Coordinates of N, CA and C in Angstrom, one line a residue:
M178 N 99.3 70.4 -6.4 CA 99.1 69.5 -5.2 C 98.1 70.2 -4.2
G179 N 97.0 69.5 -3.9 CA 96.1 70.1 -3.0 C 96.7 70.3 -1.6
A180 N 97.7 69.5 -1.3 CA 98.3 69.6 0.0 C 99.0 71.0 0.2
V181 N 99.5 71.5 -0.9 CA 100.2 72.8 -0.8 C 99.1 73.9 -0.6
S182 N 98.0 73.8 -1.2 CA 96.9 74.8 -1.0 C 96.4 74.7 0.5
A183 N 96.3 73.5 1.0 CA 95.9 73.3 2.4 C 96.9 74.0 3.3
V184 N 98.1 73.7 3.1 CA 99.2 74.3 4.0 C 99.1 75.9 3.9
L185 N 99.0 76.4 2.6 CA 99.0 77.8 2.4 C 97.8 78.4 3.1
G186 N 96.7 77.7 3.2 CA 95.4 78.3 3.7 C 95.2 78.0 5.2
A187 N 96.2 77.4 5.8 CA 96.1 77.0 7.2 C 96.1 78.3 8.1
P188 N 95.1 78.4 9.0 CA 95.1 79.5 9.9 C 96.2 79.5 11.0
C189 N 96.6 80.6 11.5 CA 97.6 80.7 12.5 C 97.2 79.8 13.7
G190 N 98.1 79.1 14.2 CA 97.8 78.1 15.3 C 97.5 76.7 14.8
Q191 N 97.3 76.6 13.4 CA 97.0 75.3 12.8 C 98.0 75.0 11.7
R192 N 99.0 75.8 11.5 CA 99.9 75.7 10.4 C 100.7 74.4 10.5
N193 N 101.4 74.1 11.6 CA 102.2 72.9 11.8 C 101.4 71.7 11.8
V194 N 100.2 71.7 12.4 CA 99.3 70.6 12.4 C 98.8 70.3 10.9
T195 N 98.5 71.3 10.2 CA 98.1 71.1 8.8 C 99.3 70.6 8.0
L196 N 100.5 71.1 8.2 CA 101.6 70.6 7.4 C 101.8 69.1 7.7
N197 N 101.7 68.8 9.0 CA 101.9 67.4 9.4 C 100.9 66.5 8.7
R198 N 99.6 66.9 8.8 CA 98.6 66.1 8.2 C 98.8 65.9 6.7
E199 N 99.1 67.0 6.0 CA 99.2 67.0 4.6 C 100.5 66.2 4.1
A200 N 101.5 66.4 4.9 CA 102.8 65.7 4.6 C 102.6 64.2 4.8
F201 N 101.9 63.8 5.8 CA 101.7 62.4 6.1 C 100.8 61.8 5.0
A202 N 99.8 62.5 4.6 CA 98.9 62.1 3.6 C 99.5 61.9 2.2
T203 N 100.4 62.8 1.9 CA 101.0 62.8 0.5 C 102.3 62.0 0.5
A204 N 102.9 61.7 1.6 CA 104.2 60.9 1.6 C 103.9 59.5 1.1
R205 N 102.7 59.1 1.1 CA 102.4 57.7 0.6 C 102.7 57.7 -0.9
L206 N 102.5 58.9 -1.6 CA 102.8 59.0 -3.0 C 104.3 58.9 -3.3
V207 N 105.1 59.4 -2.4 CA 106.5 59.3 -2.5 C 107.0 57.9 -2.3
V208 N 106.5 57.3 -1.3 CA 106.8 55.9 -1.0 C 106.4 54.9 -2.1
A209 N 105.3 55.2 -2.8 CA 104.8 54.4 -3.9 C 105.5 54.7 -5.2
G210 N 106.4 55.7 -5.2 CA 107.1 56.1 -6.4 C 106.3 56.9 -7.4
R211 N 105.2 57.5 -6.9 CA 104.3 58.3 -7.8 C 104.7 59.7 -7.7
L212 N 105.5 60.1 -6.8 CA 105.9 61.5 -6.6 C 107.4 61.6 -6.1
D213 N 108.1 62.4 -6.8 CA 109.5 62.5 -6.5 C 109.7 63.1 -5.1
S214 N 110.6 62.5 -4.3 CA 110.8 63.0 -2.9 C 111.2 64.4 -2.8
A215 N 112.1 64.8 -3.7 CA 112.6 66.2 -3.7 C 111.5 67.2 -4.1
T216 N 110.7 66.9 -5.0 CA 109.6 67.7 -5.4 C 108.6 67.9 -4.3
W217 N 108.3 66.7 -3.7 CA 107.4 66.7 -2.6 C 107.9 67.6 -1.4
R218 N 109.1 67.4 -1.0 CA 109.7 68.1 0.1 C 109.8 69.6 -0.2
C219 N 110.2 70.0 -1.4 CA 110.3 71.4 -1.8 C 109.0 72.1 -1.8
A220 N 108.0 71.4 -2.4 CA 106.7 72.1 -2.5 C 106.1 72.3 -1.1
L221 N 106.1 71.3 -0.3 CA 105.5 71.5 1.1 C 106.4 72.4 1.9
A222 N 107.7 72.3 1.8 CA 108.5 73.2 2.6 C 108.3 74.7 2.2
E223 N 108.3 74.9 0.9 CA 108.1 76.3 0.4 C 106.7 76.9 0.9
A224 N 105.7 76.0 0.8 CA 104.4 76.5 1.3 C 104.4 76.8 2.8
A225 N 105.0 75.9 3.5 CA 105.0 76.1 5.0 C 105.8 77.3 5.3
A226 N 106.9 77.6 4.6 CA 107.7 78.8 4.9 C 106.9 80.0 4.6
R227 N 106.1 80.0 3.5 CA 105.3 81.1 3.2 C 104.3 81.5 4.2
T228 N 103.9 80.5 5.0 CA 102.9 80.7 6.1 C 103.6 81.3 7.4
G229 N 104.9 81.2 7.4 CA 105.6 81.7 8.5 C 106.3 80.7 9.4
L230 N 106.1 79.4 9.0 CA 106.8 78.4 9.8 C 108.3 78.4 9.5
A231 N 109.1 78.1 10.6 CA 110.5 78.2 10.4 C 111.0 76.8 10.0
E232 N 112.2 76.8 9.4 CA 112.8 75.6 8.9 C 113.0 74.5 9.9
W233 N 113.2 75.0 11.2 CA 113.4 74.0 12.3 C 112.1 73.3 12.6
E234 N 111.0 73.9 12.2 CA 109.6 73.3 12.3 C 109.3 72.4 11.1
I235 N 109.7 72.9 10.0 CA 109.3 72.3 8.7 C 110.0 70.9 8.5
E236 N 111.3 71.0 8.5 CA 112.1 69.8 8.1 C 111.8 68.6 9.0
P237 N 111.8 68.7 10.3 CA 111.4 67.5 11.1 C 110.0 67.0 10.8
T238 N 109.1 67.9 10.5 CA 107.7 67.4 10.2 C 107.7 66.6 8.9
L239 N 108.4 67.1 7.9 CA 108.5 66.4 6.6 C 109.2 65.0 6.8
A240 N 110.3 65.1 7.5 CA 111.1 63.9 7.7 C 110.3 62.8 8.5
S241 N 109.6 63.2 9.5 CA 108.8 62.3 10.3 C 107.7 61.7 9.4
A242 N 107.0 62.5 8.6 CA 106.0 61.9 7.8 C 106.5 60.9 6.8
L243 N 107.6 61.2 6.2 CA 108.2 60.3 5.2 C 108.7 59.0 5.9
Q244 N 109.3 59.2 7.0 CA 109.8 58.0 7.8 C 108.6 57.1 8.2
A245 N 107.6 57.7 8.7 CA 106.4 56.9 9.1 C 105.8 56.2 8.0
R246 N 105.7 56.8 6.8 CA 105.1 56.1 5.6 C 106.0 55.0 5.2
R247 N 107.3 55.2 5.2 CA 108.3 54.2 4.8 C 108.3 53.0 5.7
A248 N 107.9 53.3 7.0 CA 107.8 52.2 8.0 C 106.5 51.5 7.9
G249 N 105.6 51.9 7.0 CA 104.3 51.3 6.8 C 103.2 51.9 7.6
G250 N 103.4 53.2 8.0 CA 102.4 53.9 8.8 C 101.1 54.1 7.9
H251 N 100.0 54.0 8.6 CA 98.7 54.3 7.9 C 98.0 55.4 8.7
G252 N 97.0 55.9 8.0 CA 96.3 57.0 8.7 C 95.6 57.9 7.7

């Protein structure tokens, strides 16, 4: 998943913004049934943790992205 690479390559100061952008972009695949939710969450959370983001930063970002896409968010 290119989103994982983007998160892993995010510079300090841009890690959470990058996670948010990539999570929102790829959550559409989860909502469409093309990507398993647990696989999506695990891959992005692991990448974010490897960059130094804390779980308290990661989980709300992923939940927010998925919730927005399920509500019909575009972007």
